[in-house]
Each structure stands twice: as C-alpha cells, then as structure tokens.
Coordinates of C-alpha atoms in Angstrom, one line a residue:
X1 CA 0.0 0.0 0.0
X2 CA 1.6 3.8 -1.1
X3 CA 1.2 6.1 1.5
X4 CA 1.9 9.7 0.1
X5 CA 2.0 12.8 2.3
X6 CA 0.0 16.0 2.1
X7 CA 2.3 17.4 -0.5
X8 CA 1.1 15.7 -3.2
X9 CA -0.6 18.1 -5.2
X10 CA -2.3 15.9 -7.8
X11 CA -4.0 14.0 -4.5
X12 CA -4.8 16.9 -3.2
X13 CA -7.2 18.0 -5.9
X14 CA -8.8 14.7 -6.2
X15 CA -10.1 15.2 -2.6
X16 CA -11.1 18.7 -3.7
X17 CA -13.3 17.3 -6.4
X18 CA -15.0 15.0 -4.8
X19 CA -16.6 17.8 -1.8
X20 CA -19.8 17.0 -3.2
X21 CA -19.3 13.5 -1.5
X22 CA -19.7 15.0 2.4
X23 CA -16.3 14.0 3.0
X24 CA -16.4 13.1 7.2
X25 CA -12.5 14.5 7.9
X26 CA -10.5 16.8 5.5
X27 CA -6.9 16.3 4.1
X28 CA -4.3 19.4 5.9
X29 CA -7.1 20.9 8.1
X30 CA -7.7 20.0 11.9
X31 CA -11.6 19.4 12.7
X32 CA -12.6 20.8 16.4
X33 CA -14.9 19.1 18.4
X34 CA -17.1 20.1 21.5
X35 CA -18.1 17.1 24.1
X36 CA -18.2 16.4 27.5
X37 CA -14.0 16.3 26.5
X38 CA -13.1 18.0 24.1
X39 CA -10.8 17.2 21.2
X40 CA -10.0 16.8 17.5
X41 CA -9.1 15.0 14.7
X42 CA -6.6 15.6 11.7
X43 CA -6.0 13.6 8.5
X44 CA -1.9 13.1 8.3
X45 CA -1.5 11.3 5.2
X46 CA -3.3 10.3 2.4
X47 CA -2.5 7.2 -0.2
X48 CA -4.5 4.0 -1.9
X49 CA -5.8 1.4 -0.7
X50 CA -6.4 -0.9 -4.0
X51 CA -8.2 1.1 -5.8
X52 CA -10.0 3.9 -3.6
X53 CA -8.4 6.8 -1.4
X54 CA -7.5 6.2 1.6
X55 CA -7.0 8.5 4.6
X56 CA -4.5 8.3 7.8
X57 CA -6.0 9.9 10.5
X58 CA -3.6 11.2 13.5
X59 CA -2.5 8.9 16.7
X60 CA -3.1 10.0 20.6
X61 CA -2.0 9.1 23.8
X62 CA -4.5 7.6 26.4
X63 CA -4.5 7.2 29.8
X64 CA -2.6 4.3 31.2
X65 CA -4.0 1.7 33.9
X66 CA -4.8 2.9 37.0
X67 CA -2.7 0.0 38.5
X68 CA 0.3 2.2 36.8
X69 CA 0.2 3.8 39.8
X70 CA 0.6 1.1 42.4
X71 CA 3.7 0.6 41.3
X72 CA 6.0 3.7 42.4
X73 CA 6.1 5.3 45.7
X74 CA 4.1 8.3 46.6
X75 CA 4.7 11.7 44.6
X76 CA 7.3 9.4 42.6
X77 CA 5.8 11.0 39.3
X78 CA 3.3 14.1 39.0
X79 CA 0.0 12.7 37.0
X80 CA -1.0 12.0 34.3
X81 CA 1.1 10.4 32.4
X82 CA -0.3 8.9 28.6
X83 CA 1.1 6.1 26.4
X84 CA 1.5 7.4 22.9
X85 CA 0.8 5.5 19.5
X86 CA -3.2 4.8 19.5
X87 CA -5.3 5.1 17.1
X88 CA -7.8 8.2 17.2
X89 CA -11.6 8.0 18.4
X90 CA -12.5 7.7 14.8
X91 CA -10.2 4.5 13.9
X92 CA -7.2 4.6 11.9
X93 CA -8.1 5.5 8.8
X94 CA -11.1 5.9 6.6
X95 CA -11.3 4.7 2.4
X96 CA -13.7 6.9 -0.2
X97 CA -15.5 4.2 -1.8
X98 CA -16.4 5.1 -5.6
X99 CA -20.3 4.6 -4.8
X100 CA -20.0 8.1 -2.5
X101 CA -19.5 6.5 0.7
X102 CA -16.6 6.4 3.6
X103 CA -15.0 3.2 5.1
X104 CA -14.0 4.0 8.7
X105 CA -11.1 0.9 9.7
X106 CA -9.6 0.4 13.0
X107 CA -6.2 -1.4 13.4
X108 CA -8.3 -4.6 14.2
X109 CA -9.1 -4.5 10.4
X110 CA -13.0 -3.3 12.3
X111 CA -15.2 -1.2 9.5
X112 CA -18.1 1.4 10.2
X113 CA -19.5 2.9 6.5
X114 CA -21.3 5.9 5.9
X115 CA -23.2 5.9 2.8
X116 CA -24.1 10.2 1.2
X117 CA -25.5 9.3 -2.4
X118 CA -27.8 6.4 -1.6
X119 CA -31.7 7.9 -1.7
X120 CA -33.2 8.6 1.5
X121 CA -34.8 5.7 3.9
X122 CA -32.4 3.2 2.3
X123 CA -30.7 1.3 5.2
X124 CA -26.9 -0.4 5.0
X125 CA -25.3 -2.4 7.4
X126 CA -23.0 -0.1 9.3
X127 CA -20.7 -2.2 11.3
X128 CA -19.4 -4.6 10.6
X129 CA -19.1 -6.8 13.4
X130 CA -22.7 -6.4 14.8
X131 CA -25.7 -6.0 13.1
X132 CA -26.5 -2.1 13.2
X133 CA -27.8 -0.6 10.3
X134 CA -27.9 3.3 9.1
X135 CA -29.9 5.0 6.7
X136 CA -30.0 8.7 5.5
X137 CA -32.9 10.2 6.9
X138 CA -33.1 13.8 5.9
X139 CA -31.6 15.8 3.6
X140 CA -31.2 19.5 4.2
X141 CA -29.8 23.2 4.5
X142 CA -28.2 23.9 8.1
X143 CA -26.2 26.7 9.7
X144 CA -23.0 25.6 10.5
X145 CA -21.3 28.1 12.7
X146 CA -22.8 30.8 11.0
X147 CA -23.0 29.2 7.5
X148 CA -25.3 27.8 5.3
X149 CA -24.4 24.5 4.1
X150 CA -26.5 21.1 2.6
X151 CA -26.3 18.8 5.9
X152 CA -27.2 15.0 5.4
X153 CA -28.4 13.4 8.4
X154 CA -27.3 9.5 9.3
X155 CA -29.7 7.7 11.9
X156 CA -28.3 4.4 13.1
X157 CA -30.5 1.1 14.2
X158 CA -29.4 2.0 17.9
X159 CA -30.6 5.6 18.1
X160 CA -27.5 7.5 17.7
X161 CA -26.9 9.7 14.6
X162 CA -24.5 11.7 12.6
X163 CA -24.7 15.1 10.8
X164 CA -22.2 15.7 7.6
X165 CA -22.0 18.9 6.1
X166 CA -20.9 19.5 2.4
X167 CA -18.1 21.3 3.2
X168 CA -17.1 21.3 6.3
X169 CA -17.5 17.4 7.3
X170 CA -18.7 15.9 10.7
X171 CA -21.2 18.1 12.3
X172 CA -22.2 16.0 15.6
X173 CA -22.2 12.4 15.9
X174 CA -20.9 10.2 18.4
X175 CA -16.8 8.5 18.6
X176 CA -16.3 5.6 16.5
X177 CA -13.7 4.2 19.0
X178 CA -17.3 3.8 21.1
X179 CA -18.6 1.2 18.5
X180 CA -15.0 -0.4 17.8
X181 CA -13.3 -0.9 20.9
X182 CA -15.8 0.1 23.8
X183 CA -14.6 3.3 24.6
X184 CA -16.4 6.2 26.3
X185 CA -19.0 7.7 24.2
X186 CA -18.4 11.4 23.5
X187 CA -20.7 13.4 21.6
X188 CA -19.1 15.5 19.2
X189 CA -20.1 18.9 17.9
X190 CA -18.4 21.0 15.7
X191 CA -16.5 23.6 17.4
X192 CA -14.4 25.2 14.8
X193 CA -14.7 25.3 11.2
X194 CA -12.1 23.1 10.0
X195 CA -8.8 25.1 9.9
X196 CA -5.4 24.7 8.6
X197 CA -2.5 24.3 11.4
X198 CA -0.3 26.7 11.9
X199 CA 2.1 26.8 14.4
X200 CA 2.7 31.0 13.7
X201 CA -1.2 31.6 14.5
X202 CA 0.2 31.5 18.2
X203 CA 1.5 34.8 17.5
X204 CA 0.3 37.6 16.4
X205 CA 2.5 40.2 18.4
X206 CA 3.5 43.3 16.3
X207 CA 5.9 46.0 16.6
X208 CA 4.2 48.3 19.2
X209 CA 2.3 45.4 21.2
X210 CA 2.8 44.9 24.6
X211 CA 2.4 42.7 27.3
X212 CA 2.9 42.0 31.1
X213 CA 3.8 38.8 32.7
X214 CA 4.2 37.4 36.0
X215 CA 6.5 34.6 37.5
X216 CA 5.9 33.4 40.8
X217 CA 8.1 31.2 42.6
X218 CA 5.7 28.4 44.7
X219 CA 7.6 28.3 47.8
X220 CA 7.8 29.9 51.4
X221 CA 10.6 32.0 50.1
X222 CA 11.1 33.3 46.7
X223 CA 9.9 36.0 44.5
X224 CA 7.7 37.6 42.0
X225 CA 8.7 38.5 38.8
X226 CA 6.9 41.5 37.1
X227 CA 7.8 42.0 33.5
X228 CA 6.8 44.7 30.8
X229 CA 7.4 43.3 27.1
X230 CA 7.6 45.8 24.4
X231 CA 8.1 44.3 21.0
X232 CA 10.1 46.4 19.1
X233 CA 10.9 44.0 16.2
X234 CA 9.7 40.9 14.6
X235 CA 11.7 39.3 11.8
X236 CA 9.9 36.3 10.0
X237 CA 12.0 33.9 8.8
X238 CA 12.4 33.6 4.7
X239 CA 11.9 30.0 5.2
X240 CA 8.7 30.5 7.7
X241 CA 10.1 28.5 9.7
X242 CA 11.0 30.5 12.7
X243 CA 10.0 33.8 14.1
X244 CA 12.2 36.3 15.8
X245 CA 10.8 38.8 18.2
X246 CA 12.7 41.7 19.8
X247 CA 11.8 43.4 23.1
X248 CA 12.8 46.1 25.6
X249 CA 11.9 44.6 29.0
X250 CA 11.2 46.4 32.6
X251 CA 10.9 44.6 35.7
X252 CA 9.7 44.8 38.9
X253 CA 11.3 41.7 41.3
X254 CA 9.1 41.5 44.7
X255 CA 10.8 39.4 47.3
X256 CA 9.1 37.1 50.2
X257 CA 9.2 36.4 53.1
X258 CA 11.7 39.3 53.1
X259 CA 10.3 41.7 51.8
X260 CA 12.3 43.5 49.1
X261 CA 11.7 45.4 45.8
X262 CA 14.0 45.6 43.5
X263 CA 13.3 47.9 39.6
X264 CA 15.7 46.2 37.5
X265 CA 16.5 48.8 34.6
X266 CA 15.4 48.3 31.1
X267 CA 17.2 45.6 28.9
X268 CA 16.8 44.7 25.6
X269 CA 16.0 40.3 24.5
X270 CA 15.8 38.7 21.3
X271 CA 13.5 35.5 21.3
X272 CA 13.5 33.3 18.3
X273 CA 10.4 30.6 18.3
X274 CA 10.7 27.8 15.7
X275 CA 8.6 25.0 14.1
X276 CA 11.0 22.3 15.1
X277 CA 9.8 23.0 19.0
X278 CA 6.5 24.0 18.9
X279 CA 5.2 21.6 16.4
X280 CA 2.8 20.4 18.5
X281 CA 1.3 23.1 18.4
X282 CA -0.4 21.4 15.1
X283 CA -1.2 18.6 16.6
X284 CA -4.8 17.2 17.7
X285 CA -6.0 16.8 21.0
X286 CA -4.0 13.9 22.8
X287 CA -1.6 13.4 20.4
X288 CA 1.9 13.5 21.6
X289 CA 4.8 15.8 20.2
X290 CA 8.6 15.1 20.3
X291 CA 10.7 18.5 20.5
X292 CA 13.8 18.4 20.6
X293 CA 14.5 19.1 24.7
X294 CA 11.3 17.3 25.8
X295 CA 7.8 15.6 25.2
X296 CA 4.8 17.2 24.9
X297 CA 1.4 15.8 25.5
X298 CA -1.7 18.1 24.5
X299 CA -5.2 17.6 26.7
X300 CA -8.5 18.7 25.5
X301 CA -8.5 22.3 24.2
X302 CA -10.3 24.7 25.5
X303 CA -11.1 28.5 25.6
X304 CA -8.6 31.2 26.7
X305 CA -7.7 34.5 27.4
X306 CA -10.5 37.2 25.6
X307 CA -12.7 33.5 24.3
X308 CA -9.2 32.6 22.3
X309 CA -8.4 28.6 21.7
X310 CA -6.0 27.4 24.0
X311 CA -4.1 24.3 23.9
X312 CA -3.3 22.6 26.8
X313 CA -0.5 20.5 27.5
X314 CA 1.3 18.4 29.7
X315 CA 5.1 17.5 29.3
X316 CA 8.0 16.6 30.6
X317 CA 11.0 18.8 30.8
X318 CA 13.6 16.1 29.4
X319 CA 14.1 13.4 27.0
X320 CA 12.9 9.7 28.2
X321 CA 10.6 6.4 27.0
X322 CA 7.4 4.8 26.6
X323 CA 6.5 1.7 28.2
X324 CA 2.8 0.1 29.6
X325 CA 2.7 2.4 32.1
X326 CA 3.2 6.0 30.1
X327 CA 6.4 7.9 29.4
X328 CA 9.3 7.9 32.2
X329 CA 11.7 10.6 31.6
X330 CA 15.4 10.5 31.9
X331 CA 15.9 12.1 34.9
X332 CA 16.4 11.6 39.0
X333 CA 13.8 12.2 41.0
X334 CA 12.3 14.8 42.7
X335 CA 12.2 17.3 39.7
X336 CA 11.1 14.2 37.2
X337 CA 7.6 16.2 36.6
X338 CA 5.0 15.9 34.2
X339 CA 4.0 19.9 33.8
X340 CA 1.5 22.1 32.7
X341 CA 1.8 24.4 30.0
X342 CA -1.2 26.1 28.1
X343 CA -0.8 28.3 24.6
X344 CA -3.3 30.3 23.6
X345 CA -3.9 31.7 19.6
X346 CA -2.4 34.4 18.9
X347 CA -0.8 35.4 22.2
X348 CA 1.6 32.0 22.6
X349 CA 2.9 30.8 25.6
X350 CA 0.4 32.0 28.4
X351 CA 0.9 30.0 31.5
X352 CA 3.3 27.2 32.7
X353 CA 5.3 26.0 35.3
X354 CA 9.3 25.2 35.2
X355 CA 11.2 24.0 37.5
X356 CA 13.8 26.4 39.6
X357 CA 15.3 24.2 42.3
X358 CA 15.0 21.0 44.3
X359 CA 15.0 19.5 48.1
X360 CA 16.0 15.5 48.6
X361 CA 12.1 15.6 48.7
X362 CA 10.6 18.0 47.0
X363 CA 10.8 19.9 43.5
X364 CA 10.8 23.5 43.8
X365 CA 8.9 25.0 41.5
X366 CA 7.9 28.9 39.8
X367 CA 4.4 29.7 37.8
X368 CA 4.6 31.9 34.5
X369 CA 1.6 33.8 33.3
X370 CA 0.8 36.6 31.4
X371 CA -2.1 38.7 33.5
X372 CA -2.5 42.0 30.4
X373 CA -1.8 42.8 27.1
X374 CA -2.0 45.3 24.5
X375 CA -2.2 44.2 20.7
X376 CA -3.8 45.8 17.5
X377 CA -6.9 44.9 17.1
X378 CA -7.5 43.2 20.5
X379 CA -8.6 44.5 23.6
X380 CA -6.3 43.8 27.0
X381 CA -7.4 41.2 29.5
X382 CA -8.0 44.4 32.2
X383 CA -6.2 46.3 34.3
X384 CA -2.8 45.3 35.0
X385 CA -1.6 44.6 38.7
X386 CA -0.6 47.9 40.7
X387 CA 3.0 46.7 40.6
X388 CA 3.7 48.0 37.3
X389 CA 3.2 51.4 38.3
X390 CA 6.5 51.4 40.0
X391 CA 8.0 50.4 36.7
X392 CA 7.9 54.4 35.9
X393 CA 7.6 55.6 39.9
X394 CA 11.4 56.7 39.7
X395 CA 12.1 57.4 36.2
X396 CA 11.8 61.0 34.5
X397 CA 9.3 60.1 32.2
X398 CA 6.5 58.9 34.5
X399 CA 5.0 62.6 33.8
X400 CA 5.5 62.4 29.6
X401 CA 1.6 62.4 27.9
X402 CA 1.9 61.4 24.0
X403 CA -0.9 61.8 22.3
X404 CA -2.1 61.5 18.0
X405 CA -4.0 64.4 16.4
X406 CA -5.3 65.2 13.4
X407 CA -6.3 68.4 12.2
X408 CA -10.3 68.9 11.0
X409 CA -9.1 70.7 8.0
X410 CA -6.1 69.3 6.5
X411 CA -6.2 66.2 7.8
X412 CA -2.5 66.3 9.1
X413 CA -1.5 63.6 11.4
X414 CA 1.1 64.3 14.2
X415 CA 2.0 63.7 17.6
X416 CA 1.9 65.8 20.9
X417 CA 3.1 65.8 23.9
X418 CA 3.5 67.1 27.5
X419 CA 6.0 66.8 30.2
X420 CA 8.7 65.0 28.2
X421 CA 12.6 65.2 29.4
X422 CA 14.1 67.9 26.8
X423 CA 16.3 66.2 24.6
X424 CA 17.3 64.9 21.3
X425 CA 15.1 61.8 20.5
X426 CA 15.7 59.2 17.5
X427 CA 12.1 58.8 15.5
X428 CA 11.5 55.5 13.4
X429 CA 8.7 54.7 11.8
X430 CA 7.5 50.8 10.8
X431 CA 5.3 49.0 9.0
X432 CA 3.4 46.5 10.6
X433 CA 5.5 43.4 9.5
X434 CA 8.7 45.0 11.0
X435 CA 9.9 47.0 8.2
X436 CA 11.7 50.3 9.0
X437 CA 10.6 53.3 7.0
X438 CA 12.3 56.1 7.9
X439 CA 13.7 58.0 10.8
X440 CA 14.6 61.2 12.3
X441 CA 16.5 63.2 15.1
X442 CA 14.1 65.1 16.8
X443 CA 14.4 68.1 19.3
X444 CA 11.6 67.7 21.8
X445 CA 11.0 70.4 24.2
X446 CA 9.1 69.5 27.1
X447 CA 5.5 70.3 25.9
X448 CA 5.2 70.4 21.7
X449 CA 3.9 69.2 18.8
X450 CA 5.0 67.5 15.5
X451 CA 3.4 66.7 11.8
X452 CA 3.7 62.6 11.4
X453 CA 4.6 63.3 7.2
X454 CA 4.8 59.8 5.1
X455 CA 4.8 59.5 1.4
X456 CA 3.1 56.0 1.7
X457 CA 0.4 54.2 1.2
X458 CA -2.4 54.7 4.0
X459 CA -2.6 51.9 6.8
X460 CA -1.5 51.2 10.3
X461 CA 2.3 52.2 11.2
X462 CA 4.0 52.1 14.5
X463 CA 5.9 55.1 15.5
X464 CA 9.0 54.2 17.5
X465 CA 10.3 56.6 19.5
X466 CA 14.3 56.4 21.6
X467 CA 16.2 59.1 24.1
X468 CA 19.4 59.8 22.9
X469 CA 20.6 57.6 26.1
X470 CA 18.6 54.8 24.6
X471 CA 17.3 54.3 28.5
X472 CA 13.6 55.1 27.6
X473 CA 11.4 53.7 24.5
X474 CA 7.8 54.5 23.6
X475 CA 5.7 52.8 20.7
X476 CA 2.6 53.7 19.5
X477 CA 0.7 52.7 16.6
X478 CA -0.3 55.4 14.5
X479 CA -3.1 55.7 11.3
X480 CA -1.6 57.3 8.4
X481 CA -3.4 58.8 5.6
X482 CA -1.5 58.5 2.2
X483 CA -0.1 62.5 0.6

C-alpha cells in the first residue's frame, strides 16, 4: 500500500473534487470538536488502498492503567502520564469508496461505512461486526457556525446519529472508538470550522504590542517576577520556519518572606520561536509531540484568554521512553515532573510552570503567566496589577503624555506631547511586518507638537520613539493617511 503525504498536489485535488461526496475529515485541516471532553481529529496522510483513497488519521496518547500507579512510591511521578501511538476515536483511517461513501477501519481491520449518495430511507449495514444498520434520513440546508451549508443526516438502528455537512464534514455524531473498541461515548459537535494548522497563529505580536507577565516562585521564600514586554521588532524567517521577536523589558522583582523590591532597569532580549519545537502546536487533541529538549502531550482544548483557543499540555521537561505504564523521563527524581503548560492563539505561551530548584524531597517550582496585554486589534485582558506602576515611579518620564491628532481641516496627522525630558530623541517609523521606514532626530522640548509626514500608502504604522541615552522607548501605533 503507497502512502503519500499532504504534499502531493495531484491527491490533493482529487479530494477537492470529490466535496460533493460530504467528505467526514478533510486532508491538511484539523476538525474541532465540542463534548463532554473536548478534542480533535486531523488527516496526516493520504495514499490508496487498492483502488480507492485512503485516509491516515492522526495517533493520541491515552490514559494508562490505573494499577500504573501502584507501582511507584508516593509523589514518585506528578499525573497524568499517557502512552502514545493509538489510534484516534474515529479508527485509523477511513477509504472513499467510488459509490459516495466512507470506510472507517480500526487497526483490528474493524469497518463502520457511511453511505451520502444512496436515496433517503435506504438502510446499509453499518458495522461490521454487529448488526447495526444506518440510513440517511433527511436531507437538508443547516447553519453551521454561521453558514449555510447542505447537511445529510445519518440515523443508526441503535438511536445514535451523525450530521455531515458539504463542506465542512462531521457536524455531531458520536466517537467511532465507542462502537470499535468500547470506549467512552463522547458526543461530538463541531467547534471550529475546519482550519489549517499553523504553528505561527500562536502569534500575532507586532511591533508596538505589549504585554505583562508574572513569574511566581511556589515556595515559602522566593519572588515575584513582574515583567513589561515591548516588542520592538519581529523578523519572520524567509523559510517561515521560525519567528524572531525583539523586546525592551522592565521589571519589577518583589521578594518574600523578606520583603524586598527591586526595579531592575530596562534591557533589551531577542526570542526566536521555531517550528521544530512548537510543532505540536499542530497537533490534535492527545496526540503527543517530540521536541527536541522534551515531550509534549496536549489535553483537551479549550477557551482562553478574551474567548481565544487554548491548547493545553502536559510535558516533561527532558528526553525519556514509553513503556505500559506511560512515558518515564530521563531524569532523577524529585524534579522528574509531568508539567502544565497552556498556549493560547495568537498570544503564545500563556501559563506554565518550570522547575527552579529541588530539596531530597521535594521539586521547587515557579508559575509563568501573562495577566494584560495590549495588541492591534484586541482589547487587553483588564487592568494590570498595581505593581507596574512602580516600573515608571522613579524614572523621568512617569510625567511624559503622547498623544495622535489630526487636524479637521487638513487632515494632518502628528504627535503631541507634554511633560517630556528635553532632549534629542531618534524617530523610526515601521510598517506593521517589522519594516523600517524612515527615521529622524528630533528636538523635543518638554511640551510640543510634531506633523507625522509619510509619502506612503495609508494603513497602520508604528511610531517608534528612543532618548538619545537609549534608556527610555515608547511605541505607538499610528493611522496614516497617504499624501
């Protein structure tokens, strides 16, 4: 049998011509699903299987035996852990028959058939090893997450039924692994209309965006962490396989049970995210994810910050192995943890724990999350905690107001300001993809004013502006009209 991956173009637009068959699962797009847990379900790879298409669906890790646990002493490993290298809750694979209908195959060589072209009230034998039967009984226009598209309703001898939408697939209908292997039965509605992975929709930050995190070390003594990230740069990688993003940092350290405060002045980091780590990141819900420093294993999604889709994981913070019992990592205990982590589209790594120190007994440990943010197009999560006040408390630009105007009559753009530190100050102005446009050496005195003039195109900009010192920054994103 030829198993050929997603980049096989000719494949491709077979699949794309045959729509019209209310294909369940999509090739390259990841179908959500709502249920009492949530999760989802991708196609991998596509090939033949004599002479009808066949589709891979992705693997997930389940839950080992409870007795996994009788085996180690207490606290020995932080639950859950999950055994990778199962196949999905619907089966394996699934074939597209020439007569319009889908073959759904679990490793046990099992078979559950949907028929979409046979007339209504005609009845099949759905599975194969029992004696259900299905039948299409309806035939009809439905809204599916806000769009009209022809549904086909399957009833099933027991009761149960599926929905499949013309373009979109599976609409509701229980888990096949229910009928082939006696799992859990999950209702399934569509979440999400099916969407192509992309590990880059994690972030959206722009030049000009900001946000504030907070790490917190879990322990009687230790600190808090208050950080201010300014992106000033993002660089995309001609190969779109990694993304680079510059910031200018602030932070406020808060010590405990001592108490301390400490404003740690401004410093400038470069991150660089890739593909080859967050990877999983394109994966479905309980599939697990090899990066190159540790193993990932993602729970049911959910919603996150501002109604976003999170991804959950668990993983374990060094390389290891599978066996019956889940994975064991390569490590001594105490700090041998399985840890949470949870992403979030479009704002990227949102909470998670990591490890900062260990007792004989006891892994010490430190939470990460971000609390506010401020991105174009997006409103912030709230206020942000009264501890980044004292970010500016001390610095000679707490008093500094910049403002945009425009004027009624000529429609000139500019920026104003009041209470600013006299001084030379370096202007840039950037596109919204990182690009520099131009820049200038300005004179500011400490209240004035100052035309924004751009032979360009009109759109969104950010205005970056530096002291001469380069120990104070301000962005701002400014609406430009073309001259």
């Amino acid at each position: 049998m030829t198993r050929q991956f997603l980049t096989t173009f000719l494949l491709l637009l077979a699949i794309s011509l045959h729509a019209q068959d209310y294909q369940p699962f999509h090739a390259g797009k990841l179908h959500y699903f709502s249920s009492a847990s949530n999760y989802s379900l991708r196609v991998d790879s596509v090939g033949l299987a004599g002479n009808d298409s066949a589709f891979w669906m992705n693997e997930i890790a389940l839950f080992p035996s409870p007795a996994c646990t009788t085996f180690f002493p207490p606290n020995y490993y932080r639950t859950p852990l999950f055994i990778p290298g199962h196949e999905g809750f619907f089966g394996d694979r699934f074939i597209r028959q020439a007569d319009g209908g889908y073959a759904f195959v679990n490793r046990a060589g099992d078979t559950a058939t949907f028929h979409t072209q046979l007339p209504t009230g005609q009845s099949w034998t759905f599975l194969s090893s029992s004696n259900l039967t299905a039948s299409i009984s309806a035939r009809t226009q439905g809204n599916v997450l806000g769009t009209m598209d022809s549904v086909i309703v399957i009833d099933i001898s027991d009761g149960k039924q599926y929905q499949l939408s013309q373009h979109f697939g599976l609409v509701a209908g229980p888990n096949l692994s229910y009928y082939f292997n006696n799992d859990q039965l999950r209702a399934a509605t569509i979440a999400y209309l099916p969407m192509t992975p992309d590990w880059k929709s994690f972030f959206d930050w722009q030049p000009g965006d900001v946000y504030h995190t907070l790490d917190h070390a879990n322990s009687g003594n230790g600190y808090e962490n208050y950080d201010r990230w300014l992106v000033t740069n993002r660089y995309d990688y001609p190969n779109m396989d990694s993304i680079e993003l510059n910031f200018t940092c602030q932070r406020v350290q808060l010590w405990f049970q001592t108490p301390d405060t400490i404003i740690v002045p401004p410093y400038n980091e470069t991150r660089i995210y890739s593909g080859r780590e967050l990877g999983g990141l394109e994966k479905a819900t309980y599939e697990v994810h090899y990066g190159p420093e540790n193993v990932h294993f993602q729970l049911p999604w959910g919603t996150g910050l501002n109604g976003r889709l999170l991804l959950p994981f668990n993983y374990a913070g060094a390389d290891g192995s599978t066996d019956s019992c889940g994975f064991v990592p390569n490590i001594m205990p105490p700090c041998n943890l399985s840890l949470p982590e949870r992403w979030t589209k479009g704002l990227g790594d949102t909470y998670h724990l990591h490890a900062i120190g260990f007792t004989t007994t006891t892994c010490v440990d430190a939470t990460y999350q971000m609390l506010c943010y401020e991105q174009a197009g997006h409103d912030s999560l709230g206020p942000c905690p009264q501890q980044f006040d004292l970010l500016s408390a001390e610095s000679p630009f707490a008093e500094a107001k910049l403002t945009l105007y425009r004027a009624q009559q000529s429609s000139e753009t500019g920026l104003r300001w009041e209470g600013m530190p006299q001084g030379t100050y370096h202007w840039q102005l950037y596109d919204l993809g990182g690009r520099k446009l131009w820049e200038q050496t300005v004179d500011m005195p400490v209240n004035g004013r100052k035309e924004l003039a751009f032979n360009g195109s009109r759109g969104m900009y950010v205005l970056k502006i530096n002291s001469e010192m380069e120990d104070w920054q301000y962005s701002l994103k400014v609406p430009l009209l073309a001259e």
